[in-house]
Amino acid sequence: MALLELKNVSKHFGAIHALNDVSLSLEPGRIVGLMGDNGAGKSTLVKIVAGNFRPTHGTMQMEGQDLSMHRPIEARRHGIEIVHQDLALCDNLSAAANVFLGREIRKGIGPFKILDYAAMYRRAGQIFAELRSETRPRDLVRQMSGGQRQAVAIARTRIADAKVVLMDEPTAAISVRQVAEVLNLMRRLRDRGIAIVFISHRMPDVFSIADRVVILRRGRKVADKDVAASSPEEVTGLITGAIEYA
Amino acid sequence: MEIQFDDNIKRARFPLLTWVTSRQAFWVSVAVILACIFLSFATNSFATSNNIFNVTRNFTFVAIIALGMTIVIITGGIDLSVGSVLCLCSMILAVVMHAGYSIEVGIAASLATALVIGAINGVLIAYLGIPPFVVTLGMLSIARSLAMVASNNTVVFQFGPDHDKLLFLGGGAWLFGIANPVLFMLALALLTGFVLHYTRFGRYVFAIGGNEHAAIVTGVPVRRTKLAVYMISALSAGIAGIIQTGWLGAVTTNLGSGMELQVIAAAVIGGANLAGGIGTAFGALIGSALIEVIRNSLGLLGVSAFWQGTFIGSFIIIAVTFDRLRNYRSSE
Ligand SMILES: Nc1ncnc2c1ncn2[C@@H]1O[C@H](COP(=O)(O)OP(=O)(O)O)[C@@H](O)[C@H]1O
Ligand SMILES: [Mg+2]
């Protein structure tokens, strides 16, 4: 059964139809590569699932239940986590502080609660170990490499028991070596049965890691097929419009 | 492994400069101590217990407000209205007590005024998105004008039945002969340090200054936090105003004028970063101390008081230049 199901979702920004009638289903432990040219609607689609935008038309279901979300925090409660294109990290805070930002662990009695540094360092350390990342919980994000920053952003999705993780161009702005690191992080998430949506412009990344590829062109879904049944040439054609539909 | 290697090289390139610039509050402390040692030898009036008492008491008012200002600056904001808010709160206290009410009522009215002013600043900044510089510049003018209205631009020096209690609050020395304002300052500094380091609110203050967008998308209540921050800033000005009223024994409508500059200078000299994300309570105190020691020494060394602004201004610029050096390196 599908974990998350989008049915005929559209999103209009005034006269701009960023998404038109897109249906999509995600399954546990499977990676969907979401591709398309700039402005095709990829980020918009992901932001709808993450609760940043409400769809103009269409419905979403999580494990058979209707989803109607007004704020990102509600999506999180349903087990949907997003890794933003810009990672949304605070350079001046430690890795652990970033991982727990907005959901700090506290201790104390009644209304007198203080931050539980020890618990947050411990848990962040566990998550980094689980992701096999060398990131240290106490290090400031300012001093980190691109790959380590990705690990911090991805570690955020692990503090709650996420079922769906959305990644908006995680490999766009980092070096080749760091891309390999991020793809490994994604494999670890997938092996834990998490459904992943992976936005990327990079054909080799999608073909090496995704199970399925979904292609958007000017807000419409023009392909949704197994990676094994497609080819980089076909995908390129679908993105540019040289191939109408597949 | 390679990653760590890269990082180590980056960190090791200017180890000395890194060490110096990352400990601004420490170096300012060293400067304060050296200045004090120099002054005790160069003059025979600095190291007298009377002068030391004066110095410590004088800088506390700036320091108390600098604590609130530091929180504002950490969020990436600024509050230019503090000098005027101090005046308005002092005046409200004075007028209420002069009218025959008790000191408790006076203080309550004064602090309530501070909170209302802070809330207005905060709502305009956090909820309507108006730049802090503009909002608090407007409030600078409004609050001082209201102080004139409240007192009809007169000097108030009689505080009704609780007159003596008020003078003791500001001028007494309640514990071990330490001036009361200093005790208040130390207590508030500890509180500020605690809040910044150990509470979720403090964490949000740093997060907003570090990357406001990230704070929003991770679910930090950014607007509520900013509102609270401007209320705290105004409250710190109100508290300083109350204590200063007790110390001076009189309130005029030019009290605290130009003080915002000293306060911001103190925070920045103490290491608060005007771009947001960095600052400490200790830095606010030590920055204020440096300014006061300089001010005091100019007088003792017979330098015209007109030079004071040049020194304070230069210190702000030097402190920000240090920041620049620091950021320059980390963005390489
Ligand atoms: N908040 C917004 N307001 C108005 N238009 C938007 C907004 N977000 C995206 N768009 C528009 O929607 C279209 C799809 O954008 P986006 O989803 O960001 O594309 P992609 O991520 O595939 O590059 C673009 O034409 C873009 O200009
Ligand atoms: Mg995008």
Coordinates of C-alpha atoms and ligand atoms in Angstrom, one line a residue:
Chain A
M1 CA 0.0 0.0 0.0
A2 CA 1.2 3.5 -0.7
L3 CA 2.5 5.5 2.3
L4 CA 1.7 8.9 0.9
E5 CA -0.7 9.5 -2.0
L6 CA -1.2 12.8 -3.8
K7 CA -4.3 13.0 -6.0
N8 CA -4.7 15.6 -8.7
V9 CA -2.8 18.3 -6.8
S10 CA -2.6 21.8 -8.3
K11 CA -1.1 24.9 -7.0
H12 CA -1.7 28.4 -8.4
F13 CA 0.1 31.5 -7.4
G14 CA -2.2 34.1 -8.9
A15 CA -2.0 33.6 -12.6
I16 CA 1.0 31.2 -12.4
H17 CA 0.1 27.6 -12.4
A18 CA 3.1 26.2 -10.7
L19 CA 1.5 22.7 -10.5
N20 CA -1.3 21.2 -12.5
D21 CA -3.1 18.0 -11.7
V22 CA -0.2 16.1 -10.3
S23 CA -0.7 12.7 -8.8
L24 CA 2.0 10.8 -7.0
S25 CA 2.4 7.9 -4.7
L26 CA 5.3 7.1 -2.3
E27 CA 6.2 3.7 -0.9
P28 CA 8.2 2.9 2.2
G29 CA 11.9 2.2 1.5
R30 CA 11.8 3.5 -2.0
I31 CA 13.5 6.6 -3.5
V32 CA 11.7 8.7 -6.1
G33 CA 13.9 11.0 -8.2
L34 CA 12.0 14.2 -9.0
M35 CA 13.4 15.9 -12.0
G36 CA 12.5 18.9 -14.2
D37 CA 13.8 22.1 -15.6
N38 CA 14.1 25.3 -13.4
G39 CA 10.6 26.5 -12.6
A40 CA 9.0 23.2 -13.4
G41 CA 7.3 23.0 -10.0
K42 CA 9.6 20.6 -8.1
S43 CA 10.1 22.8 -5.0
T44 CA 6.4 23.7 -5.0
L45 CA 5.4 20.1 -5.0
V46 CA 7.7 19.3 -2.1
K47 CA 6.6 22.3 -0.2
I48 CA 3.0 21.2 -0.5
V49 CA 3.8 17.8 1.0
A50 CA 5.9 19.5 3.7
G51 CA 3.0 21.8 4.7
N52 CA 4.6 25.0 3.6
F53 CA 1.9 25.6 0.9
R54 CA -1.7 24.4 0.7
P55 CA -2.7 22.9 -2.6
T56 CA -5.2 25.0 -4.6
H57 CA -6.9 21.8 -5.7
G58 CA -6.5 18.1 -5.0
T59 CA -6.1 15.9 -1.9
M60 CA -3.3 14.1 0.0
Q61 CA -3.5 10.9 2.0
M62 CA -1.0 9.5 4.5
E63 CA -1.5 5.8 5.2
G64 CA -5.1 6.1 4.0
Q65 CA -5.9 9.1 6.2
D66 CA -6.8 12.5 4.6
L67 CA -4.0 15.1 5.2
S68 CA -4.9 18.7 5.5
M69 CA -2.0 20.8 6.8
H70 CA -1.7 24.5 7.5
R71 CA 1.8 24.6 8.9
P72 CA 5.1 22.7 8.5
I73 CA 4.8 21.6 12.1
E74 CA 1.7 19.6 11.2
A75 CA 3.4 17.8 8.4
R76 CA 6.2 16.8 10.9
R77 CA 3.6 15.4 13.2
H78 CA 2.5 13.1 10.4
G79 CA 6.1 11.9 10.0
I80 CA 6.9 14.1 7.0
E81 CA 10.3 15.8 7.1
I82 CA 12.0 18.1 4.6
V83 CA 15.6 18.9 4.0
H84 CA 15.5 22.4 2.5
Q85 CA 17.5 23.3 -0.6
D86 CA 19.5 25.8 1.5
L87 CA 19.7 23.4 4.4
A88 CA 18.3 26.0 6.8
L89 CA 21.2 25.8 9.3
C90 CA 22.3 28.4 11.8
D91 CA 26.1 28.8 11.4
N92 CA 26.5 30.2 14.8
L93 CA 25.1 27.1 16.6
S94 CA 26.5 23.7 17.2
A95 CA 25.6 20.6 15.1
A96 CA 23.5 19.3 18.0
A97 CA 21.7 22.7 18.5
N98 CA 20.8 22.7 14.8
V99 CA 19.6 19.1 14.8
F100 CA 17.2 19.9 17.7
L101 CA 16.3 23.4 16.6
G102 CA 12.6 24.0 17.3
R103 CA 12.3 20.7 19.2
E104 CA 14.9 21.0 22.0
I105 CA 15.1 18.4 24.7
R106 CA 14.6 20.0 28.1
K107 CA 14.7 18.9 31.7
G108 CA 13.3 20.3 34.9
I109 CA 10.1 20.5 36.8
G110 CA 6.8 22.1 35.8
P111 CA 7.4 25.4 34.0
F112 CA 11.0 25.6 35.1
K113 CA 12.8 23.7 32.3
I114 CA 16.3 24.1 31.0
L115 CA 18.0 22.8 27.9
D116 CA 19.3 19.3 28.4
Y117 CA 22.7 19.7 26.6
A118 CA 23.9 16.3 27.6
A119 CA 20.9 14.5 26.2
M120 CA 21.0 16.5 23.0
Y121 CA 24.7 15.8 22.4
R122 CA 24.2 12.2 23.2
R123 CA 21.3 11.7 20.8
A124 CA 22.8 13.8 18.0
G125 CA 26.0 11.7 18.4
Q126 CA 24.0 8.5 18.0
I127 CA 22.3 9.8 14.9
F128 CA 25.6 10.8 13.3
A129 CA 27.0 7.4 14.1
E130 CA 24.0 5.8 12.6
L131 CA 24.4 7.9 9.5
R132 CA 28.2 7.0 9.6
S133 CA 29.0 10.6 9.4
E134 CA 32.1 12.1 11.1
T135 CA 30.2 15.1 12.2
R136 CA 30.7 15.9 15.9
P137 CA 27.7 17.2 17.9
R138 CA 29.6 20.0 19.6
D139 CA 31.2 21.5 16.5
L140 CA 29.9 24.8 15.1
V141 CA 28.2 24.5 11.8
R142 CA 30.3 27.5 10.6
Q143 CA 33.4 25.3 10.6
M144 CA 31.8 22.4 8.7
S145 CA 32.3 21.0 5.2
G146 CA 29.4 20.8 2.8
G147 CA 29.0 17.1 3.4
Q148 CA 28.9 17.5 7.1
R149 CA 26.3 20.3 6.8
Q150 CA 24.2 17.9 4.8
A151 CA 24.6 15.3 7.6
V152 CA 23.3 17.9 10.1
A153 CA 20.3 18.7 8.0
I154 CA 19.5 15.1 7.4
A155 CA 20.1 14.2 11.0
R156 CA 17.1 16.5 11.8
T157 CA 14.8 14.1 10.0
R158 CA 15.9 11.4 12.4
I159 CA 14.9 12.8 15.7
A160 CA 11.3 12.2 15.0
D161 CA 10.4 8.9 13.5
A162 CA 10.0 10.3 9.9
K163 CA 8.3 8.1 7.4
V164 CA 8.7 10.4 4.4
V165 CA 11.8 12.5 3.8
L166 CA 11.8 15.2 1.1
M167 CA 15.2 16.4 -0.2
D168 CA 15.3 19.5 -2.3
E169 CA 18.5 19.5 -4.4
P170 CA 20.8 18.2 -1.7
T171 CA 23.6 17.6 -4.1
A172 CA 23.4 20.8 -6.1
A173 CA 26.1 22.9 -4.4
I174 CA 28.7 20.4 -3.1
S175 CA 31.8 18.7 -4.4
V176 CA 31.8 15.3 -6.1
R177 CA 33.2 13.6 -3.0
Q178 CA 30.5 15.1 -0.8
V179 CA 27.8 14.0 -3.2
A180 CA 28.9 10.4 -2.7
E181 CA 28.6 11.1 1.1
V182 CA 25.1 12.4 0.7
L183 CA 24.0 9.5 -1.5
N184 CA 25.2 7.2 1.2
L185 CA 23.2 9.1 3.8
M186 CA 20.2 8.6 1.7
R187 CA 20.8 4.9 1.4
R188 CA 20.9 4.6 5.2
L189 CA 17.5 6.3 5.4
R190 CA 16.0 4.1 2.7
D191 CA 17.3 1.0 4.4
R192 CA 15.3 2.0 7.4
G193 CA 12.1 1.9 5.4
I194 CA 11.7 5.6 4.8
A195 CA 10.2 6.9 1.6
I196 CA 12.4 9.5 0.0
V197 CA 11.7 12.2 -2.6
F198 CA 15.0 13.3 -4.1
I199 CA 15.0 16.4 -6.3
S200 CA 18.1 16.7 -8.5
H201 CA 19.4 18.1 -11.7
R202 CA 22.2 15.5 -11.8
M203 CA 21.3 12.6 -14.0
P204 CA 24.0 10.2 -12.6
D205 CA 22.8 10.8 -9.0
V206 CA 19.3 10.0 -9.9
F207 CA 20.2 6.9 -11.9
S208 CA 22.5 5.6 -9.2
I209 CA 20.1 5.9 -6.3
A210 CA 16.5 6.3 -7.3
D211 CA 14.0 3.5 -7.8
R212 CA 11.6 5.6 -9.8
V213 CA 11.9 8.8 -11.7
V214 CA 9.1 11.4 -11.9
I215 CA 9.5 14.2 -14.3
L216 CA 7.7 17.6 -14.2
R217 CA 7.5 20.0 -17.1
R218 CA 5.8 23.4 -16.6
G219 CA 3.8 22.1 -13.7
R220 CA 2.6 18.9 -15.2
K221 CA 3.8 15.3 -14.6
V222 CA 5.0 14.0 -17.9
A223 CA 6.6 10.7 -16.7
D224 CA 6.6 8.4 -13.7
K225 CA 8.5 5.2 -14.3
D226 CA 11.0 2.7 -13.0
V227 CA 14.6 4.0 -13.4
A228 CA 15.5 0.6 -14.8
A229 CA 13.0 1.0 -17.6
S230 CA 14.3 4.5 -18.6
S231 CA 17.6 6.0 -19.7
P232 CA 19.3 9.3 -19.3
E233 CA 18.6 10.2 -22.9
E234 CA 14.9 9.6 -22.4
V235 CA 14.8 11.6 -19.2
T236 CA 16.6 14.5 -20.9
G237 CA 14.1 14.5 -23.7
L238 CA 11.2 14.5 -21.3
I239 CA 12.7 17.4 -19.3
T240 CA 13.2 19.6 -22.3
G241 CA 10.0 18.6 -24.1
A242 CA 11.8 16.8 -27.0
I243 CA 9.8 13.8 -25.8
E244 CA 6.2 14.7 -25.0
Y245 CA 5.2 12.0 -22.6
A246 CA 6.3 8.6 -21.3
Chain B
M1 CA 39.6 11.8 7.0
E2 CA 40.3 14.2 4.2
I3 CA 37.6 16.5 5.4
Q4 CA 39.2 16.8 8.8
F5 CA 42.5 17.4 7.2
D6 CA 41.1 20.3 5.1
D7 CA 39.5 21.8 8.2
N8 CA 42.6 21.6 10.3
I9 CA 44.5 23.5 7.7
K10 CA 41.9 26.1 7.5
R11 CA 41.8 26.5 11.3
A12 CA 45.6 26.5 11.6
R13 CA 46.3 29.2 9.0
F14 CA 46.1 32.1 11.4
P15 CA 46.0 30.5 14.8
L16 CA 47.1 33.6 16.7
L17 CA 44.6 35.8 15.0
T18 CA 41.8 33.3 15.5
W19 CA 42.7 33.1 19.2
V20 CA 42.7 36.8 19.6
T21 CA 39.6 37.6 17.7
S22 CA 37.5 34.8 19.2
R23 CA 38.1 36.2 22.7
Q24 CA 37.1 39.7 22.4
A25 CA 35.5 39.9 25.8
F26 CA 38.8 38.5 27.3
W27 CA 40.9 41.1 25.6
V28 CA 38.6 43.9 26.6
S29 CA 38.9 42.7 30.2
V30 CA 42.7 42.8 29.9
A31 CA 42.4 46.3 28.5
V32 CA 40.3 47.4 31.5
I33 CA 42.7 45.9 34.0
L34 CA 45.7 47.4 32.3
A35 CA 44.0 50.8 32.1
C36 CA 43.2 50.6 35.9
I37 CA 46.8 49.7 36.7
F38 CA 48.1 52.5 34.6
L39 CA 45.7 55.0 36.1
S40 CA 46.6 54.0 39.6
F41 CA 50.2 54.9 39.0
A42 CA 49.6 57.8 36.7
T43 CA 47.2 59.6 38.9
N44 CA 46.8 59.7 42.6
S45 CA 43.1 60.1 42.5
F46 CA 42.1 56.9 40.5
A47 CA 42.8 54.2 43.1
T48 CA 41.0 55.9 45.9
S49 CA 38.1 53.9 47.2
N50 CA 35.8 56.9 46.5
N51 CA 36.7 57.0 42.8
I52 CA 36.5 53.2 42.4
F53 CA 33.1 53.4 44.1
N54 CA 32.0 56.0 41.6
V55 CA 33.4 54.2 38.6
T56 CA 31.6 50.9 39.4
R57 CA 28.4 52.7 40.2
N58 CA 28.5 54.9 37.1
F59 CA 28.8 52.1 34.6
T60 CA 26.1 50.0 36.0
F61 CA 23.3 51.9 34.4
V62 CA 24.8 51.5 30.9
A63 CA 25.7 47.9 31.7
I64 CA 22.1 47.0 32.8
I65 CA 20.7 48.3 29.5
A66 CA 23.6 46.8 27.6
L67 CA 22.4 43.4 28.8
G68 CA 19.0 43.9 27.2
M69 CA 20.7 45.4 24.1
T70 CA 23.0 42.4 23.8
I71 CA 19.9 40.1 23.5
V72 CA 18.4 42.4 20.8
I73 CA 21.7 42.5 18.9
I74 CA 22.1 38.7 19.1
T75 CA 18.8 38.5 17.2
G76 CA 20.2 40.8 14.6
G77 CA 18.2 43.8 15.7
I78 CA 18.9 47.1 17.4
D79 CA 17.1 49.3 19.9
L80 CA 17.8 53.0 19.6
S81 CA 15.0 54.0 22.0
V82 CA 16.6 52.8 25.3
G83 CA 17.9 56.2 26.4
S84 CA 14.5 57.8 26.0
V85 CA 12.7 54.8 27.5
L86 CA 14.9 55.2 30.5
C87 CA 13.9 58.8 30.8
L88 CA 10.2 58.1 30.4
C89 CA 10.3 55.3 33.0
S90 CA 12.2 57.4 35.5
M91 CA 9.7 60.2 34.9
I92 CA 6.7 58.0 35.4
L93 CA 8.2 56.7 38.6
A94 CA 8.9 60.2 39.8
V95 CA 5.5 61.7 38.9
V96 CA 3.6 58.8 40.4
M97 CA 5.5 58.9 43.7
H98 CA 5.4 62.7 43.7
A99 CA 1.7 62.4 43.5
G100 CA 1.8 60.5 46.9
Y101 CA 1.7 56.9 45.8
S102 CA 4.0 54.3 47.4
I103 CA 7.2 53.2 45.8
E104 CA 5.7 49.9 44.9
V105 CA 3.0 51.6 42.8
G106 CA 5.6 53.8 41.3
I107 CA 7.8 50.9 40.3
A108 CA 4.9 48.9 38.9
A109 CA 3.7 51.9 36.8
S110 CA 7.3 52.5 35.6
L111 CA 7.9 48.8 34.6
A112 CA 4.4 48.6 33.0
T113 CA 5.3 51.6 30.9
A114 CA 8.5 49.9 29.8
L115 CA 6.7 46.7 28.8
V116 CA 4.1 48.6 26.8
I117 CA 6.8 50.6 24.9
G118 CA 8.7 47.4 24.3
A119 CA 5.6 45.6 23.1
I120 CA 4.8 48.4 20.7
N121 CA 8.4 48.2 19.3
G122 CA 8.2 44.5 19.2
V123 CA 4.8 44.2 17.4
L124 CA 5.9 46.7 14.8
I125 CA 9.2 44.9 14.2
A126 CA 8.2 41.3 14.5
Y127 CA 4.6 41.2 13.2
L128 CA 4.6 44.1 10.7
G129 CA 8.1 43.6 9.5
I130 CA 9.2 47.3 9.9
P131 CA 13.0 47.6 10.3
P132 CA 14.1 47.9 14.0
F133 CA 16.2 50.9 13.2
V134 CA 13.2 52.8 12.0
V135 CA 10.8 51.7 14.7
T136 CA 13.1 52.4 17.6
L137 CA 14.3 55.7 16.1
G138 CA 10.7 56.8 16.1
M139 CA 10.3 55.5 19.6
L140 CA 13.4 57.4 20.7
S141 CA 11.5 60.6 19.8
I142 CA 8.1 59.6 21.2
A143 CA 9.3 58.3 24.6
R144 CA 11.3 61.5 25.3
S145 CA 8.4 63.6 24.3
L146 CA 6.0 61.7 26.5
A147 CA 8.5 62.2 29.4
M148 CA 8.2 65.9 28.8
V149 CA 4.4 65.7 28.7
A150 CA 4.3 63.6 31.9
S151 CA 6.4 66.1 33.9
N152 CA 5.4 69.3 32.0
N153 CA 9.2 69.5 31.3
T154 CA 10.0 70.2 35.0
V155 CA 12.6 68.6 37.2
V156 CA 11.1 66.2 39.8
F157 CA 13.1 65.8 43.0
Q158 CA 10.5 65.1 45.6
F159 CA 9.2 61.6 45.6
G160 CA 6.3 61.7 48.2
P161 CA 6.1 59.5 51.3
D162 CA 8.5 56.8 50.1
H163 CA 11.2 59.4 49.1
D164 CA 13.8 57.9 51.4
K165 CA 13.2 54.3 50.3
L166 CA 13.8 55.3 46.7
L167 CA 17.0 57.1 47.5
F168 CA 18.2 54.0 49.4
L169 CA 17.3 51.8 46.5
G170 CA 19.6 53.7 44.2
G171 CA 22.1 55.2 46.5
G172 CA 22.5 52.6 49.3
A173 CA 24.9 49.8 49.8
W174 CA 22.8 46.9 50.9
L175 CA 25.4 44.1 51.0
F176 CA 29.1 44.3 52.1
G177 CA 29.2 48.0 51.2
I178 CA 28.7 47.2 47.5
A179 CA 26.6 49.9 45.9
N180 CA 23.0 48.7 45.3
P181 CA 23.1 49.5 41.5
V182 CA 26.1 47.1 41.3
L183 CA 24.2 44.4 43.0
F184 CA 21.3 44.8 40.7
M185 CA 23.7 44.7 37.7
L186 CA 25.4 41.5 38.8
A187 CA 22.1 39.8 39.5
L188 CA 20.7 40.8 36.1
A189 CA 23.9 39.7 34.4
L190 CA 23.7 36.3 35.9
L191 CA 20.0 36.1 34.9
T192 CA 20.8 37.1 31.4
G193 CA 23.6 34.7 31.1
F194 CA 21.4 31.9 32.4
V195 CA 18.6 32.7 30.0
L196 CA 20.8 32.9 27.0
H197 CA 22.6 29.7 27.7
Y198 CA 20.1 27.4 29.4
T199 CA 16.7 28.2 28.2
R200 CA 14.9 27.4 24.9
F201 CA 14.1 31.1 24.6
G202 CA 17.9 31.9 24.7
R203 CA 18.5 29.2 22.0
Y204 CA 15.9 30.8 19.8
V205 CA 17.5 34.2 20.2
F206 CA 20.8 32.9 18.9
A207 CA 19.0 30.9 16.1
I208 CA 17.1 34.0 14.9
G209 CA 20.3 36.0 14.7
G210 CA 22.2 33.2 13.0
N211 CA 19.7 32.4 10.3
E212 CA 16.2 33.8 10.6
H213 CA 14.9 31.9 7.6
A214 CA 16.2 28.6 9.1
A215 CA 14.5 29.5 12.4
I216 CA 11.2 30.0 10.7
V217 CA 11.2 26.8 8.7
T218 CA 12.3 24.7 11.7
G219 CA 9.3 25.9 13.7
V220 CA 10.9 28.4 16.0
P221 CA 8.3 31.0 17.1
V222 CA 10.3 33.8 15.6
R223 CA 7.8 36.6 15.9
R224 CA 6.9 35.8 19.5
T225 CA 10.6 35.6 20.4
K226 CA 11.4 38.9 18.8
L227 CA 8.5 40.6 20.6
A228 CA 9.8 39.3 23.9
V229 CA 13.3 40.5 23.0
Y230 CA 12.2 44.1 22.5
M231 CA 10.1 44.0 25.7
I232 CA 13.2 42.8 27.6
S233 CA 15.3 45.6 26.1
A234 CA 12.7 48.2 27.2
L235 CA 12.4 46.5 30.6
S236 CA 16.2 46.7 31.1
A237 CA 16.0 50.5 30.3
G238 CA 13.1 50.8 32.8
I239 CA 15.0 49.0 35.6
A240 CA 18.1 51.1 35.0
G241 CA 15.9 54.2 35.0
I242 CA 14.3 53.3 38.4
I243 CA 17.7 52.7 40.0
Q244 CA 19.3 55.8 38.5
T245 CA 16.4 57.9 39.8
G246 CA 17.1 56.7 43.3
W247 CA 20.8 57.3 42.8
L248 CA 20.5 60.8 41.4
G249 CA 17.6 61.9 43.6
A250 CA 16.1 63.9 40.7
V251 CA 14.7 63.4 37.2
T252 CA 15.1 65.8 34.3
T253 CA 13.7 65.3 30.8
N254 CA 17.2 65.0 29.3
L255 CA 18.1 62.0 31.5
G256 CA 19.6 59.3 29.3
S257 CA 19.9 61.4 26.2
G258 CA 22.5 59.9 23.9
M259 CA 22.8 56.9 26.1
E260 CA 21.8 54.5 23.3
L261 CA 25.1 55.1 21.7
Q262 CA 27.1 54.2 24.9
V263 CA 24.9 51.1 25.4
I264 CA 25.3 49.9 21.8
A265 CA 29.1 50.7 22.0
A266 CA 29.3 48.7 25.3
A267 CA 27.6 45.7 23.8
V268 CA 29.6 45.8 20.6
I269 CA 32.9 46.3 22.4
G270 CA 32.0 43.4 24.6
G271 CA 31.8 41.2 21.5
A272 CA 28.1 41.3 20.4
N273 CA 28.0 41.1 16.7
L274 CA 25.8 43.7 15.0
A275 CA 25.1 41.2 12.2
G276 CA 23.5 38.9 14.8
G277 CA 24.1 35.5 16.3
I278 CA 26.9 36.4 18.7
G279 CA 27.0 38.0 22.1
T280 CA 27.4 37.4 25.9
A281 CA 26.2 38.9 29.1
F282 CA 29.7 39.1 30.4
G283 CA 30.7 41.0 27.3
A284 CA 28.0 43.6 28.0
L285 CA 29.4 44.3 31.5
I286 CA 33.0 44.4 30.5
G287 CA 32.3 46.6 27.5
S288 CA 30.4 49.1 29.7
A289 CA 33.3 49.0 32.2
L290 CA 35.8 49.9 29.5
I291 CA 33.8 52.9 28.4
E292 CA 33.4 54.1 32.0
V293 CA 37.1 53.6 32.8
I294 CA 38.1 55.6 29.7
R295 CA 35.6 58.3 30.6
N296 CA 36.8 58.5 34.1
S297 CA 40.5 58.5 33.2
L298 CA 40.0 61.4 30.7
G299 CA 38.8 63.5 33.5
L300 CA 41.5 62.4 35.9
L301 CA 44.3 62.9 33.3
G302 CA 43.0 66.4 32.6
V303 CA 41.8 65.7 29.0
S304 CA 38.8 67.7 28.0
A305 CA 35.5 65.8 28.3
F306 CA 34.8 66.7 24.7
W307 CA 37.2 63.9 23.6
Q308 CA 35.0 61.3 25.1
G309 CA 32.9 60.8 21.9
T310 CA 36.0 60.3 19.8
F311 CA 37.2 57.5 22.0
I312 CA 33.8 55.8 22.2
G313 CA 33.3 56.1 18.5
S314 CA 36.7 54.8 17.7
F315 CA 36.1 51.8 20.0
I316 CA 32.9 50.9 18.2
I317 CA 34.7 51.0 14.8
I318 CA 37.7 49.0 16.1
A319 CA 35.3 46.3 17.6
V320 CA 33.4 46.0 14.4
T321 CA 36.7 45.8 12.4
F322 CA 37.7 42.8 14.6
D323 CA 34.4 41.2 13.6
R324 CA 35.1 41.9 10.0
L325 CA 38.5 40.2 10.3
R326 CA 36.9 37.2 11.9
N327 CA 34.2 36.8 9.2
Y328 CA 36.6 37.5 6.4
R329 CA 38.6 34.5 7.5
S330 CA 35.7 32.1 8.0
S331 CA 34.2 32.9 4.6
E332 CA 37.4 32.1 2.8
Ligands
LIG1 N1 5.8 31.7 -3.5 C1 5.6 31.8 -4.8 N2 4.9 32.9 -5.3 C2 4.7 33.0 -6.6 N3 5.2 32.2 -7.5 C3 5.9 31.1 -7.1 C4 6.2 30.9 -5.7 N4 7.0 29.8 -5.6 C5 7.2 29.3 -6.8 N5 6.6 30.1 -7.8 C6 6.5 29.9 -9.2 O1 6.1 28.6 -9.4 C7 6.9 28.0 -10.5 C8 7.5 26.7 -10.0 O2 8.6 27.1 -9.1 P1 9.4 26.0 -8.3 O3 8.5 25.0 -7.7 O4 10.3 26.7 -7.4 O5 10.3 25.3 -9.5 P2 11.5 24.3 -9.4 O6 11.8 24.0 -8.0 O7 11.2 23.2 -10.2 O8 12.7 25.1 -10.0 C9 7.8 29.0 -11.0 O9 7.3 29.7 -12.1 C10 7.9 30.0 -9.8 O10 8.2 31.3 -10.3
MG2 MG 13.7 24.5 -6.6

